[in-house]
């Protein structure tokens, strides 16, 4: 019978070690038993950027990157996107099950009645330069919320955690919309409790002088679906940041500010903004082959392509490509779609991209939809952060309740200078220096 262990022979000492295998992984601390002598620190594993290291056990999101599968709590992403609302999916991610009718109406009520922000938050946002990037405003303001709710530090109270989770999910659209309106020099719009989560966000973004804002139902539905597709993605850069910061027992607002900062980067959530800028820079279909040649020559990346986990078509991108056309019907066609489709066509037939398994990711088509709806390009990462708040919070709470988790603290392999003395420093002779 094969055993669930790994035998390691240390050729330095000739000793053989049996390391247990559980869930397809070996516990790295076991390696520390592999020593050349009792004084030896023991073996470490070296894995920059966590290419092959699981940092946690998680029951939230499952991805099979080779097959292009994404599931939240066991439900396929396409079924959730077609059949559920964003708030149902948010409940699912946080609680493990889809809400029953009564649970859903209570959940919706709680979120809807926490959308207002303290008036001082508006003054806080007013303090930013008129041309401040809305993602900078968003992440700073999310962090600033911790000063409004100091009780949030009490992270081991289930009730306190729940209160902050509701506040954050309810308030991130308000902060996001206010970040945009500040940059436009427009008044801040009060949340409208009659509208859906996505509909109210559109109201706070775009309402002008009309007494009541009525969202376009196609746009409202599209935004809700976009929110579902972006809600969680297991241990990505920003979720890991949320877990890492949270592992020091910081309050959820401070942890979330750090997660949003991680999302901001162009290799992560900032990629949707970069895709749009790239498409504009390419300018026309004739320039696509030349652009691809430049990418292959190492002059920049094809933004919206490639993924650490997906080595197949990102299922979210597949969904968004189809959805783009229905949004264009309602809002007008985004001419950049032709350049995007041509880029995809050429890249997917090119050995450079095929051999590296580089396919469109979620950011490739989302920006075209956002732009067609009327969102300015620099709001794109913020649009990612609104729904991802749910995923960050689910990951954060799971980490806090996991008895195996401790403060995150990686090891290093020190490659710097050996101990030496500062020039001119008189070293006292001791038995150690002699
Ligand atoms: N364009 C051109 N070449 C690429 C690209 C790209 N978009 N992505 C990867 N490569 C090449 C890379 O140069 C390398 O080639 P070689 O083996 O010759 O050195 C190989 O593919 C592997 O790339 P890597 O950087 O080692 O892969 P990674 O897993 O560290 O990076 C990634 C993943 C998403 C950061 C990367 O694919 C990338 O920079 N993509 C563009 C930015 C982007 O669209 N980011 C959004 C990711 S999806 C949303 C999210 O979850 O944040």
XYZ file of C-alpha atoms and ligand atoms in Angstrom:
486
model
C 0.000 0.000 0.000
C 1.455 3.432 -0.899
C 1.866 5.624 2.161
C 0.920 9.310 2.302
C 4.482 10.305 3.050
C 7.464 11.630 1.222
C 10.871 10.052 1.871
C 13.722 12.524 1.705
C 17.316 11.372 1.711
C 19.710 14.022 2.940
C 22.854 13.293 0.941
C 24.883 15.456 3.336
C 24.291 13.057 6.219
C 22.841 9.957 4.562
C 19.777 10.199 6.830
C 16.296 9.438 5.502
C 13.281 11.492 6.663
C 9.578 10.654 6.283
C 7.506 13.786 5.708
C 3.688 13.476 5.852
C 1.634 14.440 2.780
C -1.810 15.917 3.493
C -4.155 17.414 0.893
C -1.392 17.270 -1.712
C 1.005 19.315 0.408
C 3.858 18.743 2.823
C 4.011 20.840 6.013
C 7.078 23.040 5.518
C 7.941 23.102 9.275
C 8.712 19.345 8.953
C 11.723 20.293 6.830
C 13.296 21.923 9.877
C 13.948 18.434 11.248
C 16.427 17.924 8.415
C 19.699 19.051 9.977
C 23.377 18.364 9.456
C 24.045 18.600 13.220
C 22.037 19.633 16.300
C 23.230 23.270 15.976
C 21.994 23.501 12.392
C 18.855 25.652 11.913
C 17.281 22.991 9.697
C 16.112 23.050 6.091
C 13.810 25.785 4.763
C 11.862 25.950 1.523
C 12.566 28.891 -0.806
C 9.589 30.176 -2.782
C 9.670 33.845 -3.795
C 6.217 35.167 -4.734
C 4.623 32.002 -3.282
C 4.699 30.125 -6.574
C 4.049 26.778 -4.937
C 3.290 27.469 -1.302
C -0.158 27.194 0.276
C -0.515 29.754 3.049
C -3.835 28.551 4.417
C -6.680 26.082 4.198
C -9.659 27.862 2.702
C -13.257 26.841 2.038
C -14.267 29.996 0.146
C -13.173 29.932 -3.500
C -11.953 27.084 -5.682
C -9.975 27.618 -8.882
C -8.725 24.990 -11.306
C -6.402 27.122 -13.395
C -5.678 24.447 -16.005
C -9.342 23.799 -16.701
C -10.487 27.420 -16.297
C -12.871 26.652 -13.407
C -13.930 29.159 -10.735
C -16.364 28.316 -7.927
C -17.544 30.255 -4.880
C -18.406 27.888 -2.008
C -18.861 25.112 -4.588
C -21.138 27.014 -6.979
C -19.832 27.599 -10.547
C -19.270 31.283 -11.254
C -21.421 31.298 -14.411
C -24.435 29.897 -12.509
C -24.060 32.530 -9.803
C -23.633 35.317 -12.366
C -26.740 34.277 -14.295
C -28.979 33.382 -11.398
C -28.065 35.440 -8.301
C -27.665 39.049 -7.235
C -24.397 40.455 -5.929
C -25.745 40.723 -2.374
C -26.784 37.053 -2.439
C -23.280 36.133 -3.570
C -21.770 38.379 -0.891
C -23.834 36.533 1.730
C -22.730 33.211 0.263
C -19.038 34.097 0.356
C -19.231 35.293 3.944
C -21.571 32.663 5.375
C -20.933 29.587 3.250
C -24.524 29.165 2.002
C -26.869 31.155 -0.211
C -29.397 33.098 1.888
C -32.984 31.909 2.285
C -35.625 34.508 1.343
C -35.915 35.924 4.875
C -32.159 35.984 5.405
C -31.719 37.803 2.115
C -34.245 40.498 2.902
C -32.680 41.066 6.359
C -29.193 41.169 4.771
C -30.315 43.642 2.079
C -31.955 45.809 4.732
C -28.790 45.871 6.844
C -26.553 46.794 3.914
C -28.996 49.416 2.612
C -29.276 51.138 5.987
C -25.501 51.506 6.439
C -24.628 53.272 3.189
C -24.320 56.762 4.667
C -20.893 58.017 5.707
C -20.128 60.460 8.535
C -20.145 64.064 7.299
C -16.461 64.365 8.289
C -15.657 61.735 5.650
C -16.819 64.194 3.010
C -14.462 66.826 4.451
C -11.704 64.235 4.513
C -12.257 63.557 0.797
C -12.438 67.307 0.129
C -8.869 67.529 1.412
C -7.508 65.642 -1.616
C -6.207 67.454 -4.688
C -8.831 67.780 -7.443
C -6.779 65.483 -9.681
C -6.030 62.852 -7.019
C -6.402 59.312 -8.356
C -9.725 57.946 -7.025
C -8.042 54.700 -5.950
C -5.708 56.717 -3.695
C -8.749 58.468 -2.219
C -10.591 55.155 -1.874
C -7.904 53.276 -0.002
C -7.067 56.205 2.285
C -10.715 56.781 3.148
C -11.361 53.083 3.774
C -8.433 53.134 6.230
C -9.692 56.362 7.812
C -12.967 54.618 8.714
C -11.073 52.832 11.504
C -10.854 56.166 13.340
C -14.642 56.519 13.164
C -15.276 53.018 14.535
C -12.591 52.385 17.181
C -14.558 49.401 18.524
C -13.546 47.606 15.312
C -10.295 46.684 17.102
C -12.282 44.099 19.015
C -11.773 41.566 16.245
C -12.507 38.468 18.327
C -16.100 39.512 18.983
C -18.312 37.906 16.339
C -20.852 40.711 16.715
C -18.259 43.472 16.299
C -16.817 41.722 13.235
C -20.266 41.403 11.700
C -20.987 45.093 12.287
C -17.799 46.181 10.510
C -18.419 43.738 7.648
C -21.840 45.285 7.065
C -20.486 48.813 7.345
C -17.677 48.148 4.894
C -19.803 46.427 2.241
C -22.412 49.192 2.572
C -20.021 52.123 2.539
C -17.441 51.220 -0.122
C -19.766 52.231 -3.004
C -20.426 55.560 -1.260
C -16.702 56.236 -0.793
C -15.972 55.159 -4.378
C -18.656 57.435 -5.819
C -17.546 60.358 -3.652
C -13.933 59.883 -4.787
C -15.186 60.263 -8.367
C -17.439 63.251 -7.660
C -14.632 65.029 -5.831
C -12.419 64.752 -8.912
C -15.256 66.145 -11.066
C -15.973 69.016 -8.676
C -19.527 67.722 -8.265
C -21.725 67.650 -5.143
C -21.939 64.367 -3.223
C -25.149 62.401 -3.832
C -27.015 60.791 -0.938
C -27.569 57.027 -1.191
C -31.046 56.019 -2.374
C -32.474 53.183 -0.284
C -35.073 52.293 -2.940
C -32.382 51.124 -5.350
C -30.380 47.908 -5.600
C -26.728 47.786 -4.517
C -25.520 48.405 -8.088
C -28.390 50.813 -8.881
C -27.613 52.951 -5.845
C -23.933 53.078 -6.784
C -24.889 54.322 -10.265
C -27.133 56.907 -8.571
C -24.296 58.204 -6.370
C -21.957 58.284 -9.398
C -24.123 59.860 -12.053
C -27.162 61.679 -10.549
C -27.245 65.318 -11.582
C -30.255 67.627 -11.059
C -33.072 65.107 -11.497
C -35.217 64.524 -8.399
C -34.971 60.756 -8.643
C -32.275 58.799 -10.479
C -33.491 55.765 -12.416
C -30.711 53.395 -13.467
C -30.767 51.829 -16.912
C -31.806 48.208 -16.120
C -29.291 46.713 -18.580
C -26.457 48.716 -17.035
C -27.623 47.963 -13.496
C -27.721 44.218 -14.234
C -24.348 44.324 -16.008
C -22.738 46.091 -13.057
C -24.261 43.604 -10.627
C -22.804 40.733 -12.688
C -19.423 42.481 -12.856
C -19.514 42.766 -9.075
C -20.236 39.025 -8.766
C -17.355 38.118 -11.084
C -14.917 40.258 -9.080
C -16.082 39.318 -5.567
C -13.338 36.856 -4.656
C -10.410 35.037 -6.222
C -8.803 33.026 -3.408
C -5.214 33.855 -2.404
C -4.423 36.657 -4.849
C -2.037 39.515 -4.030
C -4.642 41.726 -2.295
C -6.360 38.897 -0.388
C -2.939 37.793 0.858
C -2.267 41.395 1.912
C -5.584 41.427 3.794
C -4.699 38.179 5.543
C -1.127 39.295 6.276
C -2.128 42.616 7.789
C -5.086 41.049 9.593
C -2.791 38.395 11.058
C -1.206 41.114 13.233
C -4.758 41.683 14.603
C -5.132 45.109 12.987
C -8.753 46.262 12.636
C -10.538 45.382 9.358
C -10.517 48.955 7.995
C -6.735 49.203 8.283
C -6.308 45.724 6.823
C -8.649 46.551 3.964
C -6.766 49.767 3.161
C -3.656 47.615 2.695
C -5.528 45.112 0.541
C -6.848 47.949 -1.645
C -3.297 49.282 -1.994
C -2.176 45.852 -3.228
C -5.047 45.815 -5.703
C -4.047 49.236 -7.049
C -0.915 47.948 -8.801
C -0.969 47.488 -12.600
C -0.155 43.777 -12.316
C -3.300 43.219 -10.228
C -6.510 45.314 -10.141
C -4.877 48.272 -11.818
C -4.581 46.164 -14.991
C -8.099 47.038 -16.196
C -7.103 50.704 -16.330
C -3.887 49.808 -18.148
C -5.807 47.720 -20.719
C -7.859 50.750 -21.717
C -4.787 52.956 -21.931
C -3.063 50.251 -24.021
C -6.030 49.963 -26.420
C -6.101 53.744 -26.844
C -2.373 53.780 -27.478
C -2.675 51.063 -30.152
C -5.340 53.249 -31.723
C -6.416 51.098 -34.675
C -6.610 47.483 -35.848
C -3.712 47.948 -38.312
C -1.371 48.698 -35.400
C -2.152 45.437 -33.583
C 0.499 43.204 -35.251
C 3.226 45.797 -34.590
C 2.145 46.053 -30.957
C 2.273 42.263 -30.552
C 5.789 42.227 -32.049
C 6.863 44.835 -29.485
C 5.394 42.785 -26.608
C 7.230 39.685 -27.821
C 10.443 41.714 -27.972
C 10.004 42.539 -24.288
C 8.831 46.124 -24.840
C 5.974 46.044 -22.356
C 3.263 43.490 -21.613
C -0.047 42.717 -23.219
C -2.173 44.011 -20.355
C -5.216 41.917 -19.475
C -3.390 38.763 -20.566
C -1.799 36.068 -18.431
C -2.474 34.894 -14.925
C -0.533 33.201 -12.156
C -3.225 30.549 -11.725
C -5.186 30.364 -15.002
C -3.311 28.539 -17.723
C -6.507 28.514 -19.757
C -9.167 31.080 -20.666
C -10.212 32.924 -17.478
C -13.914 31.974 -17.084
C -14.691 35.535 -16.014
C -13.213 36.941 -19.239
C -15.338 34.535 -21.293
C -18.461 35.811 -19.561
C -17.461 39.472 -19.911
C -16.701 39.209 -23.618
C -20.292 38.104 -24.250
C -21.685 40.689 -21.848
C -19.814 43.546 -23.529
C -22.040 43.327 -26.590
C -25.298 43.513 -24.609
C -24.024 46.597 -22.752
C -23.012 48.185 -26.065
C -26.570 47.699 -27.313
C -27.861 49.712 -24.357
C -25.093 52.315 -24.120
C -23.528 52.517 -27.551
C -20.655 50.543 -28.999
C -17.165 51.031 -27.618
C -14.978 51.151 -30.758
C -11.989 49.836 -28.801
C -13.678 46.401 -28.729
C -12.500 45.765 -32.291
C -8.886 46.339 -31.294
C -9.343 44.080 -28.250
C -10.854 41.247 -30.296
C -8.091 41.556 -32.891
C -5.418 41.505 -30.159
C -6.963 38.370 -28.718
C -7.230 36.720 -32.140
C -3.586 37.369 -33.026
C -2.241 36.544 -29.557
C -4.100 33.246 -29.287
C -2.618 32.122 -32.602
C 0.911 33.173 -31.696
C 3.393 30.694 -30.276
C 4.771 33.242 -27.773
C 1.395 33.432 -25.996
C 0.325 29.826 -26.658
C 3.534 28.290 -25.312
C 3.336 30.425 -22.147
C -0.382 29.696 -21.771
C -1.273 33.396 -21.781
C -5.022 33.950 -22.200
C -7.285 36.963 -21.600
C -7.954 37.529 -17.906
C -10.840 39.319 -16.166
C -9.341 42.741 -16.847
C -9.182 42.382 -20.615
C -12.865 43.055 -21.348
C -14.143 44.612 -18.092
C -12.702 48.050 -18.882
C -14.485 48.229 -22.234
C -17.777 47.652 -20.441
C -16.997 50.178 -17.715
C -16.111 52.753 -20.333
C -19.270 52.119 -22.343
C -21.298 52.645 -19.147
C -19.582 56.012 -18.684
C -17.044 55.360 -15.928
C -13.799 57.311 -16.315
C -10.736 55.113 -16.803
C -9.111 55.935 -13.482
C -12.215 54.641 -11.672
C -11.640 51.110 -13.022
C -9.494 49.817 -10.125
C -12.025 51.311 -7.699
C -14.778 49.368 -9.479
C -12.748 46.231 -8.803
C -12.267 47.153 -5.119
C -16.004 47.579 -4.364
C -16.999 43.913 -4.846
C -13.590 42.549 -3.817
C -14.248 44.074 -0.388
C -16.526 41.066 0.192
C -13.788 38.586 -0.702
C -11.228 40.403 1.454
C -13.594 40.315 4.429
C -14.443 36.631 3.945
C -10.715 35.774 3.721
C -9.934 37.964 6.750
C -12.578 36.356 8.954
C -11.611 32.853 7.860
C -7.990 33.620 8.743
C -8.924 34.991 12.182
C -11.004 31.927 13.036
C -8.433 29.419 11.784
C -6.605 27.919 14.785
C -3.617 27.085 12.545
C -2.999 30.735 11.660
C -0.541 32.995 13.447
C 1.039 36.336 12.618
C 2.404 36.080 9.059
C 6.159 36.149 9.123
C 8.151 34.612 6.246
C 11.743 33.472 6.577
C 14.586 34.798 4.463
C 17.861 33.527 3.100
C 20.353 36.138 4.210
C 22.784 36.977 1.424
C 24.253 40.209 2.825
C 27.564 41.099 4.453
C 29.018 38.843 7.095
C 29.437 40.510 10.507
C 32.114 43.268 10.398
C 33.159 46.272 12.461
C 32.377 49.930 11.739
C 35.671 51.594 10.590
C 37.338 53.287 13.554
C 35.221 51.461 16.126
C 37.396 50.169 18.958
C 36.390 46.583 19.534
C 36.827 45.555 23.172
C 38.587 42.265 23.447
C 36.325 39.632 24.865
C 36.511 35.886 24.776
C 34.109 36.055 21.771
C 36.325 38.407 19.708
C 39.596 36.837 20.664
N 2.303 39.916 -21.871
C 3.453 39.405 -22.358
N 4.147 38.428 -21.773
C 3.672 37.973 -20.609
C 2.487 38.446 -20.037
C 1.789 39.462 -20.714
N 0.664 39.962 -20.219
N 2.255 37.802 -18.867
C 3.251 36.938 -18.730
N 4.110 37.034 -19.773
C 5.305 36.209 -20.007
C 6.470 36.660 -19.149
O 7.261 37.611 -19.799
C 7.189 35.348 -18.914
O 7.900 35.046 -20.071
P 9.369 34.318 -19.971
O 9.069 32.971 -19.415
O 9.880 34.330 -21.353
O 10.164 35.169 -19.021
C 6.063 34.326 -18.801
O 4.988 34.882 -19.586
C 5.570 34.088 -17.387
O 5.227 35.351 -16.818
P 5.410 35.714 -15.283
O 5.504 37.191 -15.126
O 6.522 34.896 -14.714
O 4.034 35.153 -14.690
P 3.405 35.552 -13.301
O 2.543 34.410 -12.921
O 4.438 35.992 -12.336
O 2.531 36.848 -13.640
C 0.745 38.248 -14.249
C 1.146 36.846 -13.778
C -0.784 38.362 -14.222
C 1.305 39.296 -13.256
C 1.296 38.482 -15.670
O 0.737 37.540 -16.572
C 1.047 39.913 -16.155
O 1.849 40.800 -15.872
N -0.081 40.158 -16.907
C -0.427 41.486 -17.329
C -1.076 42.247 -16.186
C -2.493 41.769 -15.937
O -3.280 41.636 -16.852
N -2.799 41.590 -14.652
C -4.150 41.194 -14.233
C -4.201 39.815 -13.653
S -5.882 39.184 -13.515
C -6.652 40.163 -12.358
C -6.125 39.967 -11.018
O -6.415 38.936 -10.394
O -5.429 40.851 -10.557
